[in-house]
Amino acid sequence: MRDELEKKLEENFIFMKKKHSLEEQRERGKIDDLYSAFGCECNDGWFELLYSLCQEIDEVYKKANIPVDIIIEQIKVKFGSLRFYFSFRDKEQGIHAIDFLGIGRFRYMQEDTPIHKEIANIVKNYEKKSSFVCEKCGASGKLRTERPWVLTLCDKCHNDRMGKRK
C-alpha cells in the first residue's frame, strides 16, 4: 500500500501507528514487529476496507470507554484475502489462525472479554469481505485462482493482469 494511504491510517487510528522501522529493528538485530517493519502488505484497493475496519474497532473502544489495547501484528494478503493479525496488550498470543485454500480459516485466538470477542468478529467479517473487493482498485471483485498467485480482482484488473502474463 502506498505510504500516503498508510499515513492516513496512522493519523486517524492510534493503534495503526508504527513503532520501529525495519532499519531500527535490523540495528537491534531482531525483526519482531512485522507491521512496523513492512506496513500494510496489500495493494491500494483495500484502503477503504482497512479504513472502515479500523473505524469499527475504534468505535468499539469509544463506546466501551476503555483504553485501546489492540496491537497490530501484521496486515497482508493470504490466499487472495486480507489477513489482519492482532493481539491485545498483556495477553499472550500464540498461533493466530491456520489457513486452508478453499476450506477456510481456523482461529486460535483467545478472546477473553466481550470487547475482544467483538473486535475479533469485526476483523473476521472484514477478512471475508476482502474476498469480494478488488485489491488493486477497490471495485467489486472475486477470488482469482490462476497461477502463480490467488488474488481478489475485478474483471478489468484481472484482464489487465492476464494480458501482461501472455
Coordinates of N, CA and C in Angstrom, one line a residue:
M1 N 0.8 -1.2 0.0 CA 0.0 0.0 0.0 C 0.9 1.2 0.0
R2 N 0.5 2.2 -0.7 CA 1.2 3.5 -0.8 C 1.4 4.1 0.6
D3 N 2.6 4.7 0.8 CA 2.9 5.4 2.1 C 1.8 6.4 2.5
E4 N 1.3 7.2 1.6 CA 0.4 8.2 2.0 C -0.9 7.6 2.5
L5 N -1.3 6.5 2.0 CA -2.5 5.8 2.5 C -2.3 5.2 3.9
E6 N -1.1 4.6 4.1 CA -0.8 4.1 5.4 C -0.7 5.2 6.4
K7 N -0.2 6.4 6.0 CA -0.1 7.5 6.9 C -1.5 8.0 7.3
K8 N -2.5 7.9 6.4 CA -3.8 8.3 6.8 C -4.3 7.4 7.9
L9 N -4.0 6.1 7.8 CA -4.5 5.1 8.8 C -3.8 5.5 10.1
E10 N -2.5 5.8 10.1 CA -1.7 6.1 11.3 C -2.3 7.4 12.0
E11 N -2.6 8.4 11.1 CA -3.1 9.6 11.7 C -4.4 9.5 12.3
N12 N -5.3 8.6 11.8 CA -6.6 8.5 12.3 C -6.9 7.5 13.4
F13 N -6.0 6.5 13.5 CA -6.2 5.4 14.4 C -4.9 5.2 15.2
I14 N -4.9 5.4 16.5 CA -3.7 5.3 17.3 C -3.1 3.9 17.2
F15 N -3.9 2.9 17.1 CA -3.4 1.5 17.1 C -2.7 1.2 15.8
M16 N -2.9 2.0 14.8 CA -2.2 1.8 13.5 C -0.8 2.5 13.4
K17 N -0.5 3.2 14.4 CA 0.8 3.9 14.5 C 2.0 2.9 14.5
K18 N 2.9 3.0 13.6 CA 4.1 2.1 13.6 C 5.1 2.6 14.7
K19 N 5.8 1.6 15.2 CA 6.7 1.9 16.3 C 8.2 1.9 15.9
H20 N 8.7 0.8 15.3 CA 10.1 0.7 15.0 C 10.2 0.3 13.5
S21 N 10.9 1.1 12.7 CA 11.1 0.8 11.3 C 11.9 -0.4 11.1
L22 N 11.9 -0.9 9.9 CA 12.7 -2.1 9.6 C 14.2 -1.9 9.9
E23 N 14.6 -0.7 9.5 CA 16.0 -0.3 9.7 C 16.4 -0.3 11.2
E24 N 15.5 0.2 12.1 CA 15.7 0.2 13.5 C 15.7 -1.2 14.1
Q25 N 14.8 -2.0 13.6 CA 14.8 -3.4 14.0 C 16.0 -4.2 13.6
R26 N 16.5 -3.9 12.4 CA 17.7 -4.5 11.9 C 18.9 -4.1 12.8
E27 N 19.0 -2.9 13.2 CA 20.1 -2.4 14.0 C 20.1 -3.1 15.4
R28 N 18.9 -3.4 15.9 CA 18.7 -4.1 17.1 C 19.1 -5.6 17.0
G29 N 19.1 -6.0 15.7 CA 19.4 -7.4 15.4 C 18.3 -8.3 15.5
K30 N 17.1 -7.8 15.5 CA 15.9 -8.6 15.6 C 14.7 -8.0 15.0
I31 N 14.0 -8.6 14.0 CA 12.8 -8.1 13.4 C 11.7 -8.8 14.1
D32 N 11.0 -8.1 15.0 CA 10.0 -8.7 15.8 C 8.6 -8.0 15.7
D33 N 8.6 -6.9 14.9 CA 7.4 -6.1 14.7 C 7.1 -6.0 13.2
L34 N 6.5 -7.0 12.7 CA 6.3 -7.1 11.2 C 5.5 -5.9 10.7
Y35 N 4.4 -5.5 11.4 CA 3.6 -4.4 10.9 C 4.4 -3.1 10.8
S36 N 5.2 -2.8 11.9 CA 6.0 -1.6 11.8 C 7.1 -1.7 10.7
A37 N 7.6 -2.9 10.5 CA 8.7 -3.1 9.5 C 8.2 -3.0 8.1
F38 N 7.0 -3.6 7.8 CA 6.6 -3.7 6.5 C 5.3 -3.1 6.1
G39 N 4.6 -2.6 7.1 CA 3.3 -1.9 6.9 C 2.2 -2.8 6.4
C40 N 1.3 -2.2 5.6 CA 0.2 -2.9 5.0 C 0.7 -3.6 3.8
E41 N 0.8 -4.9 3.8 CA 1.4 -5.6 2.6 C 0.2 -6.1 1.7
C42 N -0.5 -5.1 1.2 CA -1.5 -5.3 0.2 C -1.6 -4.1 -0.7
N43 N -2.4 -4.1 -1.7 CA -2.5 -3.0 -2.6 C -3.5 -2.0 -2.2
D44 N -3.5 -0.9 -2.9 CA -4.3 0.3 -2.5 C -5.8 0.1 -2.5
G45 N -6.3 -0.9 -3.3 CA -7.7 -1.2 -3.4 C -8.4 -1.5 -2.1
W46 N -7.6 -2.0 -1.2 CA -8.2 -2.4 0.1 C -8.1 -1.3 1.2
F47 N -7.6 -0.1 0.8 CA -7.5 1.0 1.7 C -8.9 1.3 2.4
E48 N -9.9 1.5 1.6 CA -11.2 1.8 2.2 C -11.7 0.7 3.1
L49 N -11.5 -0.5 2.7 CA -11.8 -1.7 3.6 C -11.1 -1.6 4.9
L50 N -9.8 -1.4 4.8 CA -9.0 -1.3 6.1 C -9.4 -0.1 6.9
Y51 N -9.7 1.0 6.3 CA -10.1 2.2 7.0 C -11.4 2.0 7.7
S52 N -12.4 1.3 7.1 CA -13.7 1.0 7.7 C -13.5 0.0 8.9
L53 N -12.6 -1.0 8.7 CA -12.3 -1.9 9.7 C -11.7 -1.2 10.9
C54 N -10.8 -0.3 10.7 CA -10.2 0.5 11.8 C -11.2 1.4 12.5
Q55 N -12.1 2.0 11.7 CA -13.2 2.8 12.3 C -14.1 2.0 13.2
E56 N -14.5 0.8 12.8 CA -15.3 -0.1 13.7 C -14.6 -0.5 14.9
I57 N -13.3 -0.8 14.8 CA -12.5 -1.1 16.0 C -12.5 0.1 17.0
D58 N -12.2 1.2 16.4 CA -12.1 2.5 17.2 C -13.4 2.7 17.9
E59 N -14.5 2.5 17.2 CA -15.9 2.8 17.8 C -16.2 1.8 19.0
V60 N -15.7 0.6 18.9 CA -15.9 -0.4 20.0 C -15.2 0.2 21.3
Y61 N -14.0 0.7 21.1 CA -13.3 1.2 22.3 C -13.9 2.5 22.8
K62 N -14.4 3.3 21.9 CA -15.0 4.6 22.4 C -16.3 4.3 23.1
K63 N -17.1 3.4 22.5 CA -18.4 3.0 23.1 C -18.2 2.4 24.5
A64 N -17.2 1.6 24.7 CA -16.9 1.0 25.9 C -16.2 1.9 26.9
N65 N -15.7 3.0 26.4 CA -14.9 4.0 27.1 C -13.7 3.3 27.9
I66 N -13.0 2.5 27.1 CA -11.8 1.9 27.7 C -10.6 2.2 26.8
P67 N -9.4 2.1 27.4 CA -8.2 2.4 26.6 C -8.0 1.3 25.5
V68 N -7.4 1.8 24.4 CA -7.2 0.9 23.3 C -6.0 0.0 23.7
D69 N -6.3 -1.3 23.6 CA -5.3 -2.3 23.9 C -4.9 -3.3 22.8
I70 N -5.4 -3.0 21.6 CA -5.1 -3.8 20.4 C -3.7 -3.5 19.9
I71 N -3.0 -4.5 19.5 CA -1.7 -4.3 18.9 C -1.7 -5.0 17.5
I72 N -1.4 -4.2 16.5 CA -1.4 -4.8 15.1 C -0.1 -5.5 14.9
E73 N -0.2 -6.8 14.6 CA 0.9 -7.6 14.4 C 1.4 -7.7 12.9
Q74 N 0.4 -7.8 12.0 CA 0.7 -7.9 10.6 C -0.5 -7.7 9.8
I75 N -0.4 -7.0 8.6 CA -1.5 -6.9 7.7 C -1.0 -7.3 6.3
K76 N -1.6 -8.3 5.7 CA -1.1 -8.9 4.5 C -2.2 -9.6 3.7
V77 N -1.8 -10.1 2.6 CA -2.7 -10.9 1.7 C -2.3 -12.3 1.9
K78 N -3.3 -13.2 2.0 CA -3.0 -14.6 2.0 C -4.2 -15.3 1.4
F79 N -3.9 -16.2 0.4 CA -4.9 -16.9 -0.4 C -5.9 -15.9 -1.0
G80 N -5.5 -14.7 -1.3 CA -6.3 -13.8 -2.0 C -7.2 -12.9 -1.1
S81 N -7.1 -13.1 0.2 CA -7.9 -12.2 1.0 C -7.1 -11.6 2.1
L82 N -7.6 -10.6 2.8 CA -7.0 -9.9 3.8 C -6.7 -10.7 5.0
R83 N -5.5 -10.5 5.6 CA -5.2 -11.1 6.9 C -4.8 -9.9 7.8
F84 N -5.5 -9.8 8.9 CA -5.3 -8.7 9.8 C -5.0 -9.3 11.2
Y85 N -3.7 -9.5 11.4 CA -3.2 -10.2 12.6 C -3.1 -9.2 13.7
F86 N -3.6 -9.5 14.9 CA -3.5 -8.6 16.0 C -3.5 -9.4 17.3
S87 N -3.1 -8.7 18.4 CA -3.2 -9.3 19.7 C -3.6 -8.2 20.6
F88 N -3.8 -8.5 21.9 CA -4.2 -7.5 22.9 C -3.1 -7.3 23.9
R89 N -2.8 -6.1 24.3 CA -1.8 -5.8 25.3 C -2.0 -6.7 26.5
D90 N -0.9 -7.2 27.0 CA -0.9 -8.1 28.2 C -1.6 -9.4 28.1
K91 N -1.8 -9.8 26.8 CA -2.4 -11.1 26.6 C -1.4 -11.9 25.7
E92 N -1.1 -13.1 26.1 CA -0.2 -13.9 25.3 C -0.9 -14.3 24.1
Q93 N -0.1 -14.2 22.9 CA -0.7 -14.6 21.6 C 0.1 -15.7 21.0
G94 N -0.5 -16.8 20.8 CA 0.2 -17.9 20.1 C -0.1 -17.9 18.7
I95 N -0.6 -18.9 18.1 CA -1.0 -19.0 16.7 C -2.2 -18.2 16.5
H96 N -2.2 -17.4 15.5 CA -3.4 -16.6 15.2 C -4.5 -17.5 14.5
A97 N -4.1 -18.2 13.5 CA -5.0 -19.0 12.7 C -4.2 -19.9 11.8
I98 N -4.9 -20.9 11.3 CA -4.4 -21.7 10.3 C -5.3 -21.6 9.1
D99 N -4.7 -21.3 7.9 CA -5.5 -21.0 6.7 C -5.4 -22.2 5.7
F100 N -6.5 -22.5 5.1 CA -6.5 -23.5 4.1 C -7.2 -23.0 2.8
L101 N -6.6 -23.1 1.7 CA -7.2 -22.6 0.5 C -8.4 -23.4 0.1
G102 N -9.6 -22.7 0.0 CA -10.8 -23.4 -0.4 C -11.6 -24.0 0.8
I103 N -10.9 -24.1 2.0 CA -11.6 -24.6 3.1 C -12.0 -23.5 4.1
G104 N -11.1 -22.6 4.3 CA -11.3 -21.5 5.2 C -10.2 -21.3 6.2
R105 N -10.6 -20.7 7.3 CA -9.6 -20.3 8.3 C -10.1 -20.7 9.7
F106 N -9.2 -21.4 10.4 CA -9.5 -21.8 11.8 C -8.7 -20.9 12.7
R107 N -9.4 -20.2 13.6 CA -8.8 -19.2 14.5 C -8.5 -19.9 15.8
Y108 N -7.4 -19.4 16.4 CA -6.9 -19.9 17.7 C -6.8 -18.8 18.8
M109 N -7.3 -17.6 18.4 CA -7.2 -16.5 19.4 C -8.0 -16.8 20.6
Q110 N -7.4 -16.4 21.7 CA -8.1 -16.5 23.0 C -8.7 -15.1 23.3
E111 N -9.9 -14.9 23.0 CA -10.6 -13.6 23.3 C -11.3 -13.8 24.6
D112 N -10.9 -13.1 25.7 CA -11.4 -13.4 27.0 C -12.4 -12.3 27.5
T113 N -12.6 -11.3 26.7 CA -13.6 -10.3 27.1 C -14.6 -10.1 26.0
P114 N -15.8 -9.6 26.3 CA -16.7 -9.3 25.3 C -16.2 -8.3 24.2
I115 N -15.4 -7.3 24.7 CA -14.8 -6.3 23.8 C -13.8 -7.0 22.8
H116 N -13.0 -7.9 23.3 CA -12.0 -8.6 22.5 C -12.8 -9.5 21.5
K117 N -13.8 -10.2 21.9 CA -14.6 -11.0 21.0 C -15.3 -10.2 19.9
E118 N -15.8 -9.0 20.3 CA -16.4 -8.1 19.3 C -15.4 -7.7 18.3
I119 N -14.2 -7.3 18.7 CA -13.1 -6.9 17.8 C -12.7 -8.1 16.9
A120 N -12.6 -9.3 17.4 CA -12.2 -10.5 16.6 C -13.3 -10.7 15.6
N121 N -14.6 -10.5 15.9 CA -15.6 -10.7 14.9 C -15.6 -9.7 13.8
I122 N -15.3 -8.4 14.2 CA -15.2 -7.4 13.2 C -14.1 -7.7 12.2
V123 N -12.9 -8.1 12.7 CA -11.8 -8.5 11.8 C -12.2 -9.6 10.9
K124 N -12.8 -10.6 11.5 CA -13.3 -11.8 10.7 C -14.2 -11.4 9.6
N125 N -15.1 -10.5 9.9 CA -16.1 -10.1 8.8 C -15.4 -9.3 7.7
Y126 N -14.4 -8.5 8.1 CA -13.7 -7.7 7.0 C -12.8 -8.6 6.2
E127 N -12.2 -9.6 6.9 CA -11.4 -10.5 6.1 C -12.2 -11.2 5.1
K128 N -13.4 -11.6 5.5 CA -14.4 -12.2 4.5 C -14.7 -11.3 3.4
K129 N -15.0 -10.0 3.7 CA -15.4 -9.0 2.8 C -14.3 -8.8 1.7
S130 N -13.1 -8.9 2.1 CA -12.0 -8.7 1.2 C -12.0 -9.6 0.0
S131 N -12.6 -10.7 0.1 CA -12.7 -11.7 -1.0 C -13.7 -11.2 -2.1
F132 N -14.3 -10.1 -1.9 CA -15.2 -9.5 -2.8 C -14.9 -8.1 -3.2
V133 N -13.7 -7.6 -2.9 CA -13.2 -6.3 -3.2 C -11.8 -6.4 -3.9
C134 N -11.8 -5.8 -5.1 CA -10.5 -5.9 -5.9 C -9.4 -5.2 -5.1
E135 N -8.3 -6.0 -4.9 CA -7.2 -5.5 -4.1 C -6.5 -4.4 -4.8
K136 N -6.6 -4.3 -6.2 CA -5.9 -3.3 -6.9 C -6.6 -2.0 -7.0
C137 N -7.9 -2.0 -7.2 CA -8.7 -0.7 -7.4 C -9.8 -0.5 -6.5
G138 N -10.2 -1.5 -5.7 CA -11.3 -1.3 -4.8 C -12.7 -1.6 -5.3
A139 N -12.8 -1.9 -6.6 CA -14.1 -2.2 -7.2 C -14.6 -3.6 -6.7
S140 N -15.8 -4.0 -7.0 CA -16.3 -5.4 -6.7 C -15.4 -6.4 -7.4
G141 N -15.0 -7.4 -6.7 CA -14.1 -8.4 -7.3 C -14.4 -9.8 -6.9
K142 N -13.6 -10.7 -7.3 CA -13.8 -12.1 -6.8 C -12.4 -12.8 -6.8
L143 N -12.4 -13.9 -6.1 CA -11.1 -14.6 -6.0 C -10.7 -15.2 -7.3
R144 N -9.5 -15.0 -7.7 CA -9.0 -15.5 -9.0 C -7.9 -16.5 -8.6
T145 N -8.0 -17.7 -9.0 CA -7.1 -18.7 -8.6 C -6.1 -19.2 -9.7
E146 N -6.0 -18.4 -10.7 CA -5.0 -18.7 -11.7 C -3.6 -18.6 -11.1
R147 N -2.7 -19.4 -11.5 CA -1.3 -19.3 -11.0 C -0.6 -18.1 -11.5
P148 N 0.4 -17.6 -10.8 CA 1.0 -18.1 -9.7 C 0.4 -17.7 -8.3
W149 N -0.4 -16.7 -8.3 CA -1.0 -16.2 -7.0 C -2.5 -16.3 -7.0
V150 N -3.1 -16.5 -5.9 CA -4.5 -16.3 -5.7 C -4.7 -14.9 -5.3
L151 N -5.5 -14.1 -6.1 CA -5.8 -12.7 -5.8 C -7.3 -12.5 -5.9
T152 N -7.7 -11.4 -5.3 CA -9.1 -10.9 -5.5 C -9.0 -9.7 -6.4
L153 N -9.6 -9.8 -7.5 CA -9.6 -8.8 -8.6 C -10.9 -8.6 -9.2
C154 N -11.2 -7.4 -9.7 CA -12.3 -7.1 -10.5 C -12.0 -7.7 -11.9
D155 N -13.0 -7.7 -12.8 CA -12.8 -8.2 -14.2 C -11.7 -7.4 -14.9
K156 N -11.8 -6.1 -14.8 CA -10.8 -5.2 -15.5 C -9.4 -5.5 -15.1
C157 N -9.1 -5.5 -13.8 CA -7.8 -5.7 -13.2 C -7.3 -7.1 -13.5
H158 N -8.2 -8.1 -13.5 CA -7.9 -9.4 -13.8 C -7.5 -9.6 -15.3
N159 N -8.3 -8.9 -16.2 CA -7.9 -9.0 -17.6 C -6.6 -8.3 -17.9
D160 N -6.3 -7.2 -17.2 CA -5.1 -6.5 -17.4 C -3.9 -7.4 -16.9
R161 N -4.1 -8.0 -15.8 CA -3.1 -8.9 -15.3 C -2.8 -10.1 -16.2
M162 N -3.9 -10.7 -16.7 CA -3.7 -11.8 -17.6 C -3.1 -11.4 -18.9
G163 N -3.4 -10.2 -19.4 CA -2.8 -9.7 -20.6 C -1.3 -9.5 -20.5
K164 N -0.9 -9.0 -19.3 CA 0.5 -8.8 -19.1 C 1.3 -10.1 -19.0
R165 N 0.6 -11.2 -18.5 CA 1.3 -12.5 -18.4 C 1.5 -13.2 -19.7
K166 N 0.7 -12.8 -20.7 CA 0.8 -13.6 -22.0 C 1.9 -13.0 -22.9

